[in-house]
mmCIF file of C-alpha atoms in Angstrom:
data_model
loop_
_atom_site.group_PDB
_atom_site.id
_atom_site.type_symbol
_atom_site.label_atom_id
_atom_site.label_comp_id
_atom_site.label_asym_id
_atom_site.label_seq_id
_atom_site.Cartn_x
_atom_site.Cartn_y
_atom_site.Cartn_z
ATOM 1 C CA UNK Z 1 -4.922 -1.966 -15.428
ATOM 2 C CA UNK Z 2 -1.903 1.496 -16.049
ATOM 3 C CA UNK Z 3 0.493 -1.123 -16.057
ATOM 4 C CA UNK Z 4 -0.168 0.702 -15.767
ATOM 5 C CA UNK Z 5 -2.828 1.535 -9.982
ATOM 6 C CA UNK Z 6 -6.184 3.202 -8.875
ATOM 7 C CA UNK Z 7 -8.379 2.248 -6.466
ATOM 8 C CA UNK Z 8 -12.083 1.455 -7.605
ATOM 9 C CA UNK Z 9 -14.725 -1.647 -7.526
ATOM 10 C CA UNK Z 10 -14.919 -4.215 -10.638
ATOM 11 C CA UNK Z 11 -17.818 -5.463 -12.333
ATOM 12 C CA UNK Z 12 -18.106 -9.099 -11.625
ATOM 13 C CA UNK Z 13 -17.570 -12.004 -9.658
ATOM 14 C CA UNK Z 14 -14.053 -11.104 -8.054
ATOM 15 C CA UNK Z 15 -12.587 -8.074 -7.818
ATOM 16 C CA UNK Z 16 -8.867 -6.590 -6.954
ATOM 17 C CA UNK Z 17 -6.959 -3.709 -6.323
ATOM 18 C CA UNK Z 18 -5.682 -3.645 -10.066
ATOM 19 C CA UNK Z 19 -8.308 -2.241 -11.570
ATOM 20 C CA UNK Z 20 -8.740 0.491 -9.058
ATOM 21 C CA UNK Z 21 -4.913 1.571 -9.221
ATOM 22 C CA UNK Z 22 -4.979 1.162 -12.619
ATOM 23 C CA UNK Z 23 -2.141 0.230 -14.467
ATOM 24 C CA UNK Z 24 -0.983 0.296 -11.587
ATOM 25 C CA UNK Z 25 -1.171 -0.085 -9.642
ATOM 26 C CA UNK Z 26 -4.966 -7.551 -8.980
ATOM 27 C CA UNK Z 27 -5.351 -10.313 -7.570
ATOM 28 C CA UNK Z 28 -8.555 -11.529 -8.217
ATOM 29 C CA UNK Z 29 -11.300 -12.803 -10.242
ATOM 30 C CA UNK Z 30 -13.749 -10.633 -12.592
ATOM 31 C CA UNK Z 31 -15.639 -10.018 -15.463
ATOM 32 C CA UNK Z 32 -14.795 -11.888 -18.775
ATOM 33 C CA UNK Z 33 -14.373 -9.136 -21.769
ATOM 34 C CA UNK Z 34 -14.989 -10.437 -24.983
ATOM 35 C CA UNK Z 35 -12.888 -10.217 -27.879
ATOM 36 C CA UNK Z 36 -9.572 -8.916 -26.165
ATOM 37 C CA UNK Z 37 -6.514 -10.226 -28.421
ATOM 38 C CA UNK Z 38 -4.053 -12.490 -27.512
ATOM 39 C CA UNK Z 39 -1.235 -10.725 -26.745
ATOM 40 C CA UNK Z 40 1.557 -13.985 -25.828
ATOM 41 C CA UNK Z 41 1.868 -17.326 -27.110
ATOM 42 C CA UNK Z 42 -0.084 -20.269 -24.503
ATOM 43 C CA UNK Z 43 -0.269 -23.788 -24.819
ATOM 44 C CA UNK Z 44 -4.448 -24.585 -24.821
ATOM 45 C CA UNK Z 45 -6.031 -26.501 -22.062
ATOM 46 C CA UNK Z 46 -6.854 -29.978 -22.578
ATOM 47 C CA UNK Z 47 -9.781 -31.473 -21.542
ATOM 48 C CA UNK Z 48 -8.079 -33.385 -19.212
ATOM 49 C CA UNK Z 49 -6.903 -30.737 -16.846
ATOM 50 C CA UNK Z 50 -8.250 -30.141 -13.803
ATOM 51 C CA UNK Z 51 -10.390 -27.565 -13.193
ATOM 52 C CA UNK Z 52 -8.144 -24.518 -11.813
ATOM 53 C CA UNK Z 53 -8.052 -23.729 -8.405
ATOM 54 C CA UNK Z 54 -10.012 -20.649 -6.702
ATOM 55 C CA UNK Z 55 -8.836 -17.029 -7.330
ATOM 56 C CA UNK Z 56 -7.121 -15.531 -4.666
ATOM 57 C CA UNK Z 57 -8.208 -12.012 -4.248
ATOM 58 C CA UNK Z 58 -11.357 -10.245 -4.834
ATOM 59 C CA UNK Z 59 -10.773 -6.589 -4.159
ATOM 60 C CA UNK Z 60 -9.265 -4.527 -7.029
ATOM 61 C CA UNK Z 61 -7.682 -1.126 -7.767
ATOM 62 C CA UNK Z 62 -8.946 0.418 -10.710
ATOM 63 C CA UNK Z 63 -6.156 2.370 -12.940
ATOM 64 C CA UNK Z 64 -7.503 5.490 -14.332
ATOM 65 C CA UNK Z 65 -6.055 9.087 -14.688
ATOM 66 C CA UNK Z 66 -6.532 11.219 -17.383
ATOM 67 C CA UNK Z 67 -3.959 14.052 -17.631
ATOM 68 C CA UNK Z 68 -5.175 17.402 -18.572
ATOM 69 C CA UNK Z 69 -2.302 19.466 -20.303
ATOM 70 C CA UNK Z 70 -2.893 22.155 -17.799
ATOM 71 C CA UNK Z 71 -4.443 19.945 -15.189
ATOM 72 C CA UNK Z 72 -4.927 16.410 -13.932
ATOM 73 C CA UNK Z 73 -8.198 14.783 -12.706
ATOM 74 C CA UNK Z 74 -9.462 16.177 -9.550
ATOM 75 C CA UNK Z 75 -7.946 19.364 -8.992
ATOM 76 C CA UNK Z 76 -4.028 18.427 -8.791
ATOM 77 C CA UNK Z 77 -2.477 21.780 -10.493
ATOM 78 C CA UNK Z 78 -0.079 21.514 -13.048
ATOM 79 C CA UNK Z 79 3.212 23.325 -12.802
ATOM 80 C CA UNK Z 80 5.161 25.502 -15.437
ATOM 81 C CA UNK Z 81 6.705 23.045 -17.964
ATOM 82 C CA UNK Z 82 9.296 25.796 -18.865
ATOM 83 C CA UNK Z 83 12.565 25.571 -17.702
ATOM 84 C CA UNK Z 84 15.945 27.050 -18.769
ATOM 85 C CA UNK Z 85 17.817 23.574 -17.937
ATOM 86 C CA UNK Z 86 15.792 20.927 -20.147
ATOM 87 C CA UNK Z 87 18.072 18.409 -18.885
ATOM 88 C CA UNK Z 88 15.844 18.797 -15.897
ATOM 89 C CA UNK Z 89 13.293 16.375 -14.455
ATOM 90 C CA UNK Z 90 9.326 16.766 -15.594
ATOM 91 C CA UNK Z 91 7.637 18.630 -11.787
ATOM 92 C CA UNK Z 92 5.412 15.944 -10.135
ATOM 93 C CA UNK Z 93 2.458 18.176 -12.038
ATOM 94 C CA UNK Z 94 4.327 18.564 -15.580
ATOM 95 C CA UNK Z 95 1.683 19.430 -18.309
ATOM 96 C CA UNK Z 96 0.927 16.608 -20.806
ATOM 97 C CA UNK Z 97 0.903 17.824 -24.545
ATOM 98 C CA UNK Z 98 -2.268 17.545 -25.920
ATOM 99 C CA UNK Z 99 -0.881 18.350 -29.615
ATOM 100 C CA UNK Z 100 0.000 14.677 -31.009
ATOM 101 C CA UNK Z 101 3.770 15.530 -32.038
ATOM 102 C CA UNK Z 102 4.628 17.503 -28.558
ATOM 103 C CA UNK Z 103 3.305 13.962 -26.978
ATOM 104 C CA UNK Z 104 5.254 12.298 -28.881
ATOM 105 C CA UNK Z 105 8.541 14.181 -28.508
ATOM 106 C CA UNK Z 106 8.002 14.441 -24.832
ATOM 107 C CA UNK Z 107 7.074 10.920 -24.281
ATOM 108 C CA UNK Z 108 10.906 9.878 -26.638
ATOM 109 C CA UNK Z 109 12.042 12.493 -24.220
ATOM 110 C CA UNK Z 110 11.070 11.089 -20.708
ATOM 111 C CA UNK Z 111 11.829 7.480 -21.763
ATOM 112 C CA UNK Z 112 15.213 8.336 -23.075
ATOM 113 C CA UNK Z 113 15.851 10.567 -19.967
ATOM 114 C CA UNK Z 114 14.443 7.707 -17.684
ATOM 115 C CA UNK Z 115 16.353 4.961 -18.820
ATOM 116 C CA UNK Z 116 19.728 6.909 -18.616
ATOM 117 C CA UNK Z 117 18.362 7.372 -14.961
ATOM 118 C CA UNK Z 118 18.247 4.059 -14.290
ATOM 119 C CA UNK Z 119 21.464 3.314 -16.057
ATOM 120 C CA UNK Z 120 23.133 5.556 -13.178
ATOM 121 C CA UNK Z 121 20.977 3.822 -10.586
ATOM 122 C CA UNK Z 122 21.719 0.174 -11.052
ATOM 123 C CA UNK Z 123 25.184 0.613 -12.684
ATOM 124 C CA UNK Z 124 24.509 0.508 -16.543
ATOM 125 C CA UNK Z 125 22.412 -2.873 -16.310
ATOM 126 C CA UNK Z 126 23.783 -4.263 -13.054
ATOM 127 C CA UNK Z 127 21.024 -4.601 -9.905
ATOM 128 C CA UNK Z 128 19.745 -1.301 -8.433
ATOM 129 C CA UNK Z 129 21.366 0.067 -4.720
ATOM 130 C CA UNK Z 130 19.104 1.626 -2.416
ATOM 131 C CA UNK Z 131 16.134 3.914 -3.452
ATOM 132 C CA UNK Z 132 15.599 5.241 -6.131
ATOM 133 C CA UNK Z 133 17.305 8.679 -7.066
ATOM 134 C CA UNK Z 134 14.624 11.469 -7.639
ATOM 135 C CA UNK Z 135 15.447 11.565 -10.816
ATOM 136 C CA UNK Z 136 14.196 7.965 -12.160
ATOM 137 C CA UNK Z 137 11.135 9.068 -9.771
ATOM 138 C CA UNK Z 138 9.959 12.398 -11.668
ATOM 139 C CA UNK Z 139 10.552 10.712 -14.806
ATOM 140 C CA UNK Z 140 8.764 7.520 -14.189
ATOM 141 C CA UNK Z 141 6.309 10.102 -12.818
ATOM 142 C CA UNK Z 142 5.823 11.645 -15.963
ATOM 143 C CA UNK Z 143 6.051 8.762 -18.638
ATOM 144 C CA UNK Z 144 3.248 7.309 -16.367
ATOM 145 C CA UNK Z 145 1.128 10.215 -16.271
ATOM 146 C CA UNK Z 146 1.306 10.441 -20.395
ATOM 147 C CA UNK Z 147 0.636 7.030 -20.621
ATOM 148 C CA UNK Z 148 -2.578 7.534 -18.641
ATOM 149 C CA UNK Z 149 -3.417 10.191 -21.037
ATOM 150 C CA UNK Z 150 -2.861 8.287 -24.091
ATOM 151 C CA UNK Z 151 -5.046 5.184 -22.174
ATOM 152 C CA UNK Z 152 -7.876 8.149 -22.468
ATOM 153 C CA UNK Z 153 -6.869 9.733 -26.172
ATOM 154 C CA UNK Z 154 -6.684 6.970 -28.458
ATOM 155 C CA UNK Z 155 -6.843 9.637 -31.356
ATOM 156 C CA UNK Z 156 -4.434 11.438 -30.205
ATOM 157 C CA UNK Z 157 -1.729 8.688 -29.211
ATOM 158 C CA UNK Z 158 -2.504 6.938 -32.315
ATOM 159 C CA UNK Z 159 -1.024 10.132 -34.405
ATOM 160 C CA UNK Z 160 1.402 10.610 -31.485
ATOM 161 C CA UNK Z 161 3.096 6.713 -31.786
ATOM 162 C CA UNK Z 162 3.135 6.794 -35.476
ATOM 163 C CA UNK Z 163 5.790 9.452 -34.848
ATOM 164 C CA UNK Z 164 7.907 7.731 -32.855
ATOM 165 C CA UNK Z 165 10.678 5.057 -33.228
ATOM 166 C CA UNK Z 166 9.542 2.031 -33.812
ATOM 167 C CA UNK Z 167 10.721 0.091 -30.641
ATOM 168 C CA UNK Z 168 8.926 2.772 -28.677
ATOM 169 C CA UNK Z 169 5.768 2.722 -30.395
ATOM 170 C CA UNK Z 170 5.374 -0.685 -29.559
ATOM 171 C CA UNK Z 171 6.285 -0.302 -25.682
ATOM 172 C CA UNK Z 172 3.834 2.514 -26.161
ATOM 173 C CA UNK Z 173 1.213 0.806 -27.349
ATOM 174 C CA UNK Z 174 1.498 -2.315 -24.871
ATOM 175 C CA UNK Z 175 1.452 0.247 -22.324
ATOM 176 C CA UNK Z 176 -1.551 2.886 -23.305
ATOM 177 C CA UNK Z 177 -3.753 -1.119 -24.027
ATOM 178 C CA UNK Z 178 -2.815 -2.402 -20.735
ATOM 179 C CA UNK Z 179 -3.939 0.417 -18.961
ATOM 180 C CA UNK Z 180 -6.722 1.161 -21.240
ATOM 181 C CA UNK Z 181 -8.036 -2.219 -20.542
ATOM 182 C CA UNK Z 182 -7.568 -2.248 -16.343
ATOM 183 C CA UNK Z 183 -9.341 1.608 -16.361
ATOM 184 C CA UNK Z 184 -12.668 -0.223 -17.911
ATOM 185 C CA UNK Z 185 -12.727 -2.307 -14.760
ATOM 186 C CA UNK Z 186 -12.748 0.187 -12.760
ATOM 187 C CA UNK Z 187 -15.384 1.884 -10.279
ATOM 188 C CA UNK Z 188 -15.241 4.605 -8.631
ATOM 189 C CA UNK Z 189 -15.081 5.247 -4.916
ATOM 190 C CA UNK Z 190 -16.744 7.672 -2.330
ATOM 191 C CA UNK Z 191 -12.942 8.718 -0.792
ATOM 192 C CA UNK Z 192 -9.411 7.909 -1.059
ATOM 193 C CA UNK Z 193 -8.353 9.060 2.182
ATOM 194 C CA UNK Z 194 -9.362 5.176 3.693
ATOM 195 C CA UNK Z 195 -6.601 3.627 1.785
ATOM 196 C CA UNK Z 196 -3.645 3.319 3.639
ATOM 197 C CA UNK Z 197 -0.497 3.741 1.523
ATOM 198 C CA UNK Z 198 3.760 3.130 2.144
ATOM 199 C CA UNK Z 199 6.815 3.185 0.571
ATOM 200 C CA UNK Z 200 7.260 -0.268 -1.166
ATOM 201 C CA UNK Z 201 9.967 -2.887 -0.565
ATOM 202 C CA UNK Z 202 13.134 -1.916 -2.451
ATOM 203 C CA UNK Z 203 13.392 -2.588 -6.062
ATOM 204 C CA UNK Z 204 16.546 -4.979 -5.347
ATOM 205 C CA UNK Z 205 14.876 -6.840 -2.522
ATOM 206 C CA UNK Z 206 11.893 -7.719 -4.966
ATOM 207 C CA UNK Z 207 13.597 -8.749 -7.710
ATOM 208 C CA UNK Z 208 15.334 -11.471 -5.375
ATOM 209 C CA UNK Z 209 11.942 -12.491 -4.692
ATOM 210 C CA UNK Z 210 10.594 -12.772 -7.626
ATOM 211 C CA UNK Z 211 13.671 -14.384 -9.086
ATOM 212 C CA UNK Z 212 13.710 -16.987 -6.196
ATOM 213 C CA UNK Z 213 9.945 -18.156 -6.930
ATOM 214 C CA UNK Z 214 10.486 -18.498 -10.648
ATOM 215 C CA UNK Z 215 13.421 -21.066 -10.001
ATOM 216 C CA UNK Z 216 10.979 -22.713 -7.172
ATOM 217 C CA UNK Z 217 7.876 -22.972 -9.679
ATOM 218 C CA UNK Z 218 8.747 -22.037 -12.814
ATOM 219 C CA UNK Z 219 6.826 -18.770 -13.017
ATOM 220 C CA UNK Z 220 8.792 -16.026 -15.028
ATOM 221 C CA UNK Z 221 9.733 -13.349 -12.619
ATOM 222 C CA UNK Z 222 8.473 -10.970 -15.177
ATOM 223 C CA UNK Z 223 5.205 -12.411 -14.937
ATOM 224 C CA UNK Z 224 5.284 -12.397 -10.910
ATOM 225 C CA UNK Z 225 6.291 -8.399 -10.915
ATOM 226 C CA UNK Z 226 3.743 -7.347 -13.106
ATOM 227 C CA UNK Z 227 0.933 -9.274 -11.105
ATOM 228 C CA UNK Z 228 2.443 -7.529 -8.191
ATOM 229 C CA UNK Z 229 2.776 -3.877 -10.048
ATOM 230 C CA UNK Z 230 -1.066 -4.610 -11.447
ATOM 231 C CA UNK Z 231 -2.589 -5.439 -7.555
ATOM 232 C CA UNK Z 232 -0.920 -3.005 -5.457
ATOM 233 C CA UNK Z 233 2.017 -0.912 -7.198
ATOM 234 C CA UNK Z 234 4.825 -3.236 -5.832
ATOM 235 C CA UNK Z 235 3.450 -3.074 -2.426
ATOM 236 C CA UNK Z 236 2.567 0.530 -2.107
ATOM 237 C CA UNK Z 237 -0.821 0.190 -1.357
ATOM 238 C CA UNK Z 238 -1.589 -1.925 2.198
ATOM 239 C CA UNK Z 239 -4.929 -1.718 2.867
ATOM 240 C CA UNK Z 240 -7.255 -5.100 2.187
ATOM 241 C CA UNK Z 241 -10.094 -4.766 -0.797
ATOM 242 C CA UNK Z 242 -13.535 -3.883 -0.083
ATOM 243 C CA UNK Z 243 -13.800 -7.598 0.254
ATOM 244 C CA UNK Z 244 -10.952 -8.780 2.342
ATOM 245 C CA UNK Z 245 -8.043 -9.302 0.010
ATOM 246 C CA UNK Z 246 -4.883 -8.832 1.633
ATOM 247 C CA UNK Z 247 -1.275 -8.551 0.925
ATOM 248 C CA UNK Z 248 1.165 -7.240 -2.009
ATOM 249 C CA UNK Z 249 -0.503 -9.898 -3.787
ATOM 250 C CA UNK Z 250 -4.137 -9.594 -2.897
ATOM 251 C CA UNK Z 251 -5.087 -13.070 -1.551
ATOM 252 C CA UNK Z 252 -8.375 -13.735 -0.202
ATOM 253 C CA UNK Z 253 -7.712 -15.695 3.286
ATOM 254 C CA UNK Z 254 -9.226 -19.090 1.962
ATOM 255 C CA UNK Z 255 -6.726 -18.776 -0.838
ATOM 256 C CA UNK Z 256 -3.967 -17.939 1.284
ATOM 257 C CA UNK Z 257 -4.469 -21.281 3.571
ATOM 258 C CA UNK Z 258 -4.282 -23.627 0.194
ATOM 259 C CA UNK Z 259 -1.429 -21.828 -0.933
ATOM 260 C CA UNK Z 260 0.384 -19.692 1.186
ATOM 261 C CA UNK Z 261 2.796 -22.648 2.137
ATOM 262 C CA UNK Z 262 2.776 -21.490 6.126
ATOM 263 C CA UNK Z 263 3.713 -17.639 4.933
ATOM 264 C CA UNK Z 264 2.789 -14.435 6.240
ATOM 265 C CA UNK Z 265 0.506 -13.443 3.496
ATOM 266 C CA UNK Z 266 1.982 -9.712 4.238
ATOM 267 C CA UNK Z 267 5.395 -10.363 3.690
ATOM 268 C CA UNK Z 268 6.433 -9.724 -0.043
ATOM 269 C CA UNK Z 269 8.319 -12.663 -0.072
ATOM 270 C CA UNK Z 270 6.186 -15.145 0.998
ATOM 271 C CA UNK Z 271 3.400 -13.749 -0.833
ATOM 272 C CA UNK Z 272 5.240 -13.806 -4.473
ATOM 273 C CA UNK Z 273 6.135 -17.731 -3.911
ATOM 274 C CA UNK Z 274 2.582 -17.971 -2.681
ATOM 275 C CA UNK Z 275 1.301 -16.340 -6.005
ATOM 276 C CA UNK Z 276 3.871 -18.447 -7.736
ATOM 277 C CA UNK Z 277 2.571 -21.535 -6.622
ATOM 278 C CA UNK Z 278 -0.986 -20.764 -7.521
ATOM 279 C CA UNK Z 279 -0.145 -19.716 -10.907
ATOM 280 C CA UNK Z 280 2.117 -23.535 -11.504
ATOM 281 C CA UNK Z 281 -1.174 -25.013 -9.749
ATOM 282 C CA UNK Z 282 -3.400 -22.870 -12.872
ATOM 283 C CA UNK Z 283 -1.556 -24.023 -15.776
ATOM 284 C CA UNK Z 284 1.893 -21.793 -15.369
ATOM 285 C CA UNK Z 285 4.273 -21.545 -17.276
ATOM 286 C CA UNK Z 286 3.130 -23.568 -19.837
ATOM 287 C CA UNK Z 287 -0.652 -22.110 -20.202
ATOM 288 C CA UNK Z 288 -0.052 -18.185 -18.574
ATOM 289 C CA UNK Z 289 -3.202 -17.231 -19.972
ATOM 290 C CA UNK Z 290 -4.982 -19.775 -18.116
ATOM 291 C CA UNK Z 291 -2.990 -19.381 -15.029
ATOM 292 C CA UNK Z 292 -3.685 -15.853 -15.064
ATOM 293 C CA UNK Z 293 -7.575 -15.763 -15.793
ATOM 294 C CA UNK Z 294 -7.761 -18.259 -12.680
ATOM 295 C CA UNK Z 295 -6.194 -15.633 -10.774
ATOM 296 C CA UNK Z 296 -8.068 -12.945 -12.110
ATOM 297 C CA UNK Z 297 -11.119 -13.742 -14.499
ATOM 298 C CA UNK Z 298 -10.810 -10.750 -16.559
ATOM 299 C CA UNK Z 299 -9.095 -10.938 -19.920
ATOM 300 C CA UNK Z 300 -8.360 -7.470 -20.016
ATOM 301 C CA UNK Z 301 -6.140 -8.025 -16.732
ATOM 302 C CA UNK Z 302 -4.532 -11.226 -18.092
ATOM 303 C CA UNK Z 303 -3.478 -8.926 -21.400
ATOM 304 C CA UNK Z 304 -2.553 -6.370 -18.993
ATOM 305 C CA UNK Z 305 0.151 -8.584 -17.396
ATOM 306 C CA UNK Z 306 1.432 -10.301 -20.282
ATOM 307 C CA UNK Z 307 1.434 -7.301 -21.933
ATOM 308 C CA UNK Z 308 3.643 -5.400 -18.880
ATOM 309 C CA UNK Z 309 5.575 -8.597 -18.580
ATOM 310 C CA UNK Z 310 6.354 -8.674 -22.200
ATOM 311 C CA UNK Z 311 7.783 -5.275 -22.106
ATOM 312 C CA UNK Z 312 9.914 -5.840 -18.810
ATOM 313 C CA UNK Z 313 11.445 -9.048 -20.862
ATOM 314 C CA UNK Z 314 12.058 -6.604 -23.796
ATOM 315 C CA UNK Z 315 14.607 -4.354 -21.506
ATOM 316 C CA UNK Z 316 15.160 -5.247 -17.646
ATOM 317 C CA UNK Z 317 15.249 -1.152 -17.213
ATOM 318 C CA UNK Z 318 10.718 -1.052 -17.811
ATOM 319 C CA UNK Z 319 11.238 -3.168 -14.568
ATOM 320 C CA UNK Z 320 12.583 -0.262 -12.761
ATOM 321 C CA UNK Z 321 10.301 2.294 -14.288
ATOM 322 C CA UNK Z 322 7.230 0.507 -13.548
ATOM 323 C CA UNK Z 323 8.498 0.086 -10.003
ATOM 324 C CA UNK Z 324 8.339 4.157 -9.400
ATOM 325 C CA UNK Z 325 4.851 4.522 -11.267
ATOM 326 C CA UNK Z 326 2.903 5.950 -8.539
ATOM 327 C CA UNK Z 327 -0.526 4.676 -7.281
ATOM 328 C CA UNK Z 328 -4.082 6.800 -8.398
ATOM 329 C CA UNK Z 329 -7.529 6.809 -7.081
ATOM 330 C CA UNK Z 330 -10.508 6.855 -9.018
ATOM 331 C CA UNK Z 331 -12.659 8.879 -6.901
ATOM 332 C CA UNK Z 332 -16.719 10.166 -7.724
ATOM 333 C CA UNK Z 333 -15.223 13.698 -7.354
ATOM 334 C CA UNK Z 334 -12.061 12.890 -10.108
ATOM 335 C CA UNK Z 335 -8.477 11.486 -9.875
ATOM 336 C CA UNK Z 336 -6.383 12.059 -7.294
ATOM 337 C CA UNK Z 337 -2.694 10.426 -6.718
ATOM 338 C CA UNK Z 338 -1.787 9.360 -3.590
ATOM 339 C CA UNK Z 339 1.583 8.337 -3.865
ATOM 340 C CA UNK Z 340 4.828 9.953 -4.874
ATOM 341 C CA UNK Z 341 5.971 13.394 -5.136
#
């Protein structure tokens, strides 16, 4: 789900906000795709293991967002691209090349441009200080919003990535089929306005969360942030699902009170060891795929974080740029973003 985080209703048995934030912005069990590859390495399940536990969360967030090059999904205006200083950060409403060369030189462009912004931020490859500078936030802004165009223009982002380096095609491509997949879960909704949004947690405080669970169960903290980016944009969004998930990492109550450990299922802490211990209960780390499909029965959203995951693993900085990807709303009316710039 566009890593890729909308807000929409998925077909299925359990449902969360993953699949309507898209990438972006779950929790939560769902439909079973068929044929979606493997994307990492996991030891199979043996007979002999026990059945896996419940899945927490049942409300999802569906990513969508198609960028228009002159305008995005429902209405949101696109602002002159032109600028004398091209050192400059993308506007919040930057057009999106359609022509597959332009997509590709802007998308090298906004990664390169991004990750030099984080470099500044968290001290060439140290641990980020305070918020983010608005910098790393238009250009996380804009390598999101091309990504959610290439999730929509697989001709066009196939000639696009075969023009680009070859580590960044592959980042590309993990990223356009991760959100790809979460936007087919998705359903819209009626409004937007009823979803109640906030700045997240900071980056730094996270990470010591995430990194304190996966030396408690064993989780990778890569895997833990993406689960959290998938279900609610790193804590941006704070309204429960349609069904009564709640929390940064969308448990259902019932799921909570197995696994919760005594937590406030708000707090971002105690709801990342929470998810941590319910993914070592599943099968994690030595079966993620199984872990995650108990958490979520969807393959598409188990690719989808193993796919994110893979690419945070690949260079810590993805970690900070999926952080500032903002969180969109699959609406019956279009796409609107409610968060960010």
């Amino acid at each position: 789900m566009d890593s890729g985080t909308e807000i929409g209703r998925r077909r299925g048995r359990l449902v969360s906000w993953a699949a309507l934030l898209a990438v972006a912005a779950l929790a939560a069990c769902g439909t079973d795709p068929a044929g979606t590859a493997a994307v990492a390495p996991s030891a199979p399940a043996s007979a002999a293991e026990r059945t896996p536990p419940p899945s927490p969360s049942t409300g999802r967030t569906g990513e969508s967002g198609e960028a228009g090059e002159s305008r995005e999904a429902g209405g949101r205006a696109a602002a002159p691209s032109a600028s004398p200083d091209e050192a400059a950060p993308p506007a919040p409403d930057e057009r999106i090349p359609r022509d597959p060369a332009k997509l590709a030189k802007a998308l090298e462009t906004t990664t390169r441009r991004l990750h030099d912004a984080i470099d500044d931020w968290t001290g060439d490859g140290g641990t980020a200080k305070g918020g983010p500078p608005r910098a790393v936030v238009l250009q996380a802004l804009y390598q999101q919003r091309i990504y959610r165009f290439t999730a929509r223009n697989p001709g066009v982002a196939s000639r696009a990535f075969a023009r680009l380096p070859a580590r960044l095609a592959a980042e590309a491509r993990d990223n356009t089929t991760a959100i790809r997949g979460l936007l087919e879960l998705a359903h819209p909704v009626k409004d937007a306005s009823k979803f109640r949004i906030e700045e997240p947690p900071a980056a730094s405080a996270l990470l010591r969360h995430f990194k304190k669970a996966e030396r408690r169960f064993g989780v990778e903290w890569e895997v833990l942030a993406s689960v959290m980016f998938a279900e609610t944009k790193f804590g941006r969004v704070r309204s429960p699902s349609y069904v009564g998930a709640k929390g940064p990492m969308q448990f259902m109550p019932g799921t909570w009170k197995a696994y919760g450990m005594g937590g406030d299922i708000h707090d971002p802490g105690d709801a990342v060891m929470a998810a941590a211990n319910y993914l070592h209960a599943s099968g994690a780390p030595r079966d993620y795929r199984r872990a995650l499909y108990a958490y979520n029965h969807s393959r598409a959203y188990v690719d989808a974080i193993l796919l994110h995951a893979r690419q945070i693993k690949r260079d810590p900085r993805n970690y900070y740029a999926y952080y500032n990807w903002q969180v969109f709303v699959i609406t019956t009316k279009g796409e609107r973003r409610i968060s960010g710039p």
